[in-house]
Amino acid sequence: MKVNHNALQLESNYLFSEVAKRLRAFQAAESGRVLLKCSIGDVTRPLPRIIADAMQSAAEEMAHPETFRGYGAEQGESFLREAISRYYAKRSLSIAPDDIFISDGAKSDLGNLCDLFDADNTVLLPNPVYPVYYDTSIMSGRRVSFLEGTQENGFLPMPDAAVRADIIYLCSPNNPTGAVYSREQLAAWVQYALDQNAVLLFDAAYESYIQDPALPHSIFEIPGAERCAIEINSLSKMAGFTGVRCGWTVVPRTLVLDGASLHDMWLRRMSTKYNGTSYVIQRAAEKVFTDEGQAAVHEDIAYYMENARLLKSAVTSAGLWATGGDNAPYVWLKAPGTLGSWEFFDHLLYTCGIAGTPGAGFGTAGEGYLRFSSFGTRETILAAAQLIGTM
Ligand SMILES: *Cc1c(COP(=O)(O)O)cnc(C)c1O
C-alpha cells in the first residue's frame, strides 16, 4: 500500500493556526483589552429571514408523502439551475441551465475540477493566492508557476506569453487583495488561455460585491471565454451561505480541450462522486435569486462594503498604501517602512488591539502586506478605523 505522496508535500496550515496562536498570546498577556478582529474571512450577518423561511418550508415538504423527495437531479435541481441562468441573463449573458452544475460550495469544486486534468500539467497561479488553488495543485502532483502581484501592477498580474501554462486560476474580485480585473485585462487573460490551449478556472465568489458598473462580474462577459473557461461561484459570500453550503460551476458545452468535452467529463465525474446538494438547501438558494432575495442579500453586502470603505479610508488617511475595498470585502495594505507582514501584524495587535491577516501567508509576494476583512460588525470596524489613526 502506498499513500498519495503528493498529499504529504502539503505544508501545515500555518497561516490561520499561527494567527490564532498569536491572538491567544495577546489575550493572555493583555487580559481585559479589546481585540478588534479584522482578520475574519467568514461572513457574520445571519441569513435573511425569507431565505431561512424557504429552507424551513422545504424541510416541511420532506415530512409529507406527497412532497417528500429522495435523490435529486444529477446536475442539481432544474428550478435552481434556471434561476441561476436568469441571474446571468440580467447581465445579458446567455448561460444555459444545462451548463450549470450545483455543488456544496466553491472550495469543493475548485479541488474536484483537478480530476479532469492530467497530473502532467503546469498550473499558473497569481501570487499572493487563495491557498486552495495551490494546495489542490500540489495534492494532484502538478508543476506550479507563479505570476507576481506588486504595488506597480496593483496586485493584478497579467499573462506573459513567454510563460507556459495549462491550467490557470484567477480570482476576481480577489481574495486576499480585493483587487478586481477590468474587462480589458480579462480579455488579455482569455486570449492568453486560448493561445496556450489552457483552461482558465475563474473564481467569481465575490462578484456580488462589485460596485463599479464597468467591472466584469463573470468571465463569460469576455468573448472567447466559452472556449477556454470554467467559472466557479458560491452563495457563501453573496448570501451568507458559508455554513449552509451551496455553490455552482459553469462548464460550457463549447469547452473542448485535448479533444474532450469538459462538460461531459464534469457531468460524468459529478455523477460518479457526488450525489447532489440537499434539496432543502437548493430551495433556500433558489430564494436568493428572486427579486426579494437579491434585495435582502444586497443589504448585507452594502453593510460589509460600508465597513470596507471605513477601513480603507482609515488606512489611507494614516498614510499607508492600500488596494481593494472598493469592489471587494478585503482591503490589502502595505506595512509602513520595511516592516514585514508578521512584524506589522504584531505591531497592529499590540499598539491598537487590531488583528489582520499577514499577507506573507498567501505567498511570497504578500510579504510586507496585510489583509483586512470587512466581515466584522460595524462596531468593531468603527473602533478599528479610529485606532488605525493612532498607530
Ligand atoms: C470564501 C471563498 C470561496 C467560497 O468557498 P465556499 O466553499 O463556497 O464556501 C471561494 N473562493 C474564494 C477565493 C473565497 O475566498
CSV table of N, CA and C in Angstrom, one decimal, residues 37-93:
chain,number,residue,atom,x,y,z
A,37,LYS,N,-11.2,42.2,15.7
A,37,LYS,CA,-10.9,41.2,14.7
A,37,LYS,C,-11.2,41.7,13.3
A,38,CYS,N,-10.2,42.1,12.6
A,38,CYS,CA,-10.4,42.4,11.2
A,38,CYS,C,-9.7,41.4,10.3
A,39,SER,N,-9.7,40.2,10.9
A,39,SER,CA,-9.0,39.1,10.2
A,39,SER,C,-9.9,38.0,9.7
A,40,ILE,N,-11.2,38.1,10.1
A,40,ILE,CA,-12.2,37.0,9.7
A,40,ILE,C,-12.5,36.9,8.2
A,41,GLY,N,-12.3,35.8,7.7
A,41,GLY,CA,-12.6,35.5,6.3
A,41,GLY,C,-14.0,34.8,6.2
A,42,ASP,N,-14.9,35.1,7.1
A,42,ASP,CA,-16.2,34.4,7.1
A,42,ASP,C,-17.2,35.5,7.4
A,43,VAL,N,-18.4,35.3,6.8
A,43,VAL,CA,-19.5,36.3,7.0
A,43,VAL,C,-20.0,36.2,8.4
A,44,THR,N,-20.6,37.3,8.9
A,44,THR,CA,-21.1,37.3,10.3
A,44,THR,C,-22.6,37.7,10.4
A,45,ARG,N,-23.1,38.2,9.3
A,45,ARG,CA,-24.6,38.6,9.3
A,45,ARG,C,-25.4,37.3,9.2
A,46,PRO,N,-26.5,37.2,9.9
A,46,PRO,CA,-27.4,36.0,9.8
A,46,PRO,C,-28.1,36.0,8.5
A,47,LEU,N,-28.6,34.8,8.1
A,47,LEU,CA,-29.4,34.6,6.9
A,47,LEU,C,-30.6,35.6,6.9
A,48,PRO,N,-30.9,36.2,5.7
A,48,PRO,CA,-32.1,36.9,5.6
A,48,PRO,C,-33.3,36.0,5.9
A,49,ARG,N,-34.3,36.6,6.6
A,49,ARG,CA,-35.5,35.8,7.1
A,49,ARG,C,-36.1,35.0,5.9
A,50,ILE,N,-36.3,35.7,4.8
A,50,ILE,CA,-37.1,35.0,3.7
A,50,ILE,C,-36.3,33.8,3.2
A,51,ILE,N,-35.0,33.8,3.3
A,51,ILE,CA,-34.2,32.6,2.8
A,51,ILE,C,-34.3,31.5,3.9
A,52,ALA,N,-34.2,31.9,5.1
A,52,ALA,CA,-34.4,30.8,6.2
A,52,ALA,C,-35.8,30.2,6.1
A,53,ASP,N,-36.8,31.1,5.8
A,53,ASP,CA,-38.2,30.6,5.6
A,53,ASP,C,-38.3,29.6,4.5
A,54,ALA,N,-37.6,29.9,3.4
A,54,ALA,CA,-37.6,28.9,2.2
A,54,ALA,C,-37.0,27.6,2.6
A,55,MET,N,-36.0,27.6,3.4
A,55,MET,CA,-35.3,26.4,3.9
A,55,MET,C,-36.3,25.6,4.8
A,56,GLN,N,-37.0,26.4,5.6
A,56,GLN,CA,-37.9,25.7,6.6
A,56,GLN,C,-39.1,25.1,5.8
A,57,SER,N,-39.6,25.8,4.9
A,57,SER,CA,-40.8,25.1,4.2
A,57,SER,C,-40.3,24.0,3.3
A,58,ALA,N,-39.1,24.0,2.8
A,58,ALA,CA,-38.6,22.8,2.1
A,58,ALA,C,-38.4,21.7,3.0
A,59,ALA,N,-38.0,21.9,4.2
A,59,ALA,CA,-37.8,20.9,5.2
A,59,ALA,C,-39.1,20.3,5.5
A,60,GLU,N,-40.2,21.1,5.6
A,60,GLU,CA,-41.5,20.6,5.9
A,60,GLU,C,-42.0,19.7,4.8
A,61,GLU,N,-41.7,20.1,3.5
A,61,GLU,CA,-42.1,19.2,2.4
A,61,GLU,C,-41.6,17.8,2.6
A,62,MET,N,-40.4,17.7,3.1
A,62,MET,CA,-39.7,16.4,3.3
A,62,MET,C,-40.5,15.5,4.2
A,63,ALA,N,-41.4,16.0,5.0
A,63,ALA,CA,-42.1,15.3,6.1
A,63,ALA,C,-43.4,14.8,5.6
A,64,HIS,N,-43.8,15.0,4.3
A,64,HIS,CA,-45.1,14.6,3.8
A,64,HIS,C,-44.9,13.6,2.6
A,65,PRO,N,-45.7,12.6,2.6
A,65,PRO,CA,-45.5,11.6,1.5
A,65,PRO,C,-45.7,12.2,0.1
A,66,GLU,N,-46.6,13.2,0.0
A,66,GLU,CA,-46.9,13.8,-1.3
A,66,GLU,C,-45.7,14.7,-1.8
A,67,THR,N,-45.0,15.2,-0.9
A,67,THR,CA,-43.9,16.2,-1.3
A,67,THR,C,-42.5,15.7,-1.0
A,68,PHE,N,-42.4,14.6,-0.3
A,68,PHE,CA,-41.1,14.0,0.0
A,68,PHE,C,-40.2,13.8,-1.3
A,69,ARG,N,-38.9,14.1,-1.2
A,69,ARG,CA,-38.0,13.8,-2.3
A,69,ARG,C,-36.8,13.0,-1.9
A,70,GLY,N,-36.4,12.1,-2.7
A,70,GLY,CA,-35.2,11.3,-2.5
A,70,GLY,C,-34.0,11.9,-3.2
A,71,TYR,N,-33.3,11.1,-3.9
A,71,TYR,CA,-32.1,11.6,-4.7
A,71,TYR,C,-32.6,12.6,-5.7
A,72,GLY,N,-31.8,13.7,-5.9
A,72,GLY,CA,-32.2,14.7,-6.8
A,72,GLY,C,-31.6,14.6,-8.2
A,73,ALA,N,-31.9,15.6,-9.0
A,73,ALA,CA,-31.3,15.6,-10.4
A,73,ALA,C,-29.8,15.6,-10.3
A,74,GLU,N,-29.1,15.0,-11.3
A,74,GLU,CA,-27.7,14.8,-11.2
A,74,GLU,C,-26.9,16.2,-11.2
A,75,GLN,N,-27.3,17.1,-12.0
A,75,GLN,CA,-26.6,18.4,-12.1
A,75,GLN,C,-27.1,19.4,-11.0
A,76,GLY,N,-28.1,19.0,-10.3
A,76,GLY,CA,-28.8,20.0,-9.4
A,76,GLY,C,-30.2,20.2,-9.9
A,77,GLU,N,-31.1,20.7,-9.1
A,77,GLU,CA,-32.5,20.8,-9.4
A,77,GLU,C,-32.6,21.8,-10.5
A,78,SER,N,-33.5,21.6,-11.5
A,78,SER,CA,-33.7,22.5,-12.6
A,78,SER,C,-34.2,23.9,-12.2
A,79,PHE,N,-35.0,23.9,-11.1
A,79,PHE,CA,-35.5,25.2,-10.6
A,79,PHE,C,-34.4,26.1,-10.2
A,80,LEU,N,-33.3,25.5,-9.7
A,80,LEU,CA,-32.2,26.4,-9.2
A,80,LEU,C,-31.3,26.7,-10.4
A,81,ARG,N,-31.0,25.7,-11.3
A,81,ARG,CA,-30.2,26.0,-12.5
A,81,ARG,C,-30.8,27.0,-13.4
A,82,GLU,N,-32.2,27.0,-13.5
A,82,GLU,CA,-32.9,28.0,-14.3
A,82,GLU,C,-32.8,29.4,-13.6
A,83,ALA,N,-32.9,29.4,-12.3
A,83,ALA,CA,-32.8,30.7,-11.5
A,83,ALA,C,-31.4,31.3,-11.7
A,84,ILE,N,-30.4,30.5,-11.7
A,84,ILE,CA,-29.0,31.0,-11.9
A,84,ILE,C,-28.8,31.4,-13.4
A,85,SER,N,-29.4,30.7,-14.3
A,85,SER,CA,-29.3,31.1,-15.7
A,85,SER,C,-30.0,32.5,-15.9
A,86,ARG,N,-31.1,32.7,-15.2
A,86,ARG,CA,-31.8,34.0,-15.3
A,86,ARG,C,-30.9,35.1,-14.7
A,87,TYR,N,-30.2,34.7,-13.6
A,87,TYR,CA,-29.3,35.7,-12.9
A,87,TYR,C,-28.2,36.2,-13.9
A,88,TYR,N,-27.7,35.3,-14.7
A,88,TYR,CA,-26.7,35.7,-15.7
A,88,TYR,C,-27.4,36.5,-16.8
A,89,ALA,N,-28.6,36.1,-17.2
A,89,ALA,CA,-29.3,36.8,-18.2
A,89,ALA,C,-29.6,38.3,-17.9
A,90,LYS,N,-29.7,38.6,-16.6
A,90,LYS,CA,-29.8,40.0,-16.2
A,90,LYS,C,-28.6,40.8,-16.6
A,91,ARG,N,-27.5,40.2,-16.8
A,91,ARG,CA,-26.3,40.9,-17.3
A,91,ARG,C,-26.1,40.6,-18.8
A,92,SER,N,-27.2,40.2,-19.4
A,92,SER,CA,-27.2,39.9,-20.9
A,92,SER,C,-26.3,38.7,-21.2
A,93,LEU,N,-26.1,37.8,-20.3
A,93,LEU,CA,-25.2,36.6,-20.6
A,93,LEU,C,-26.1,35.4,-20.8
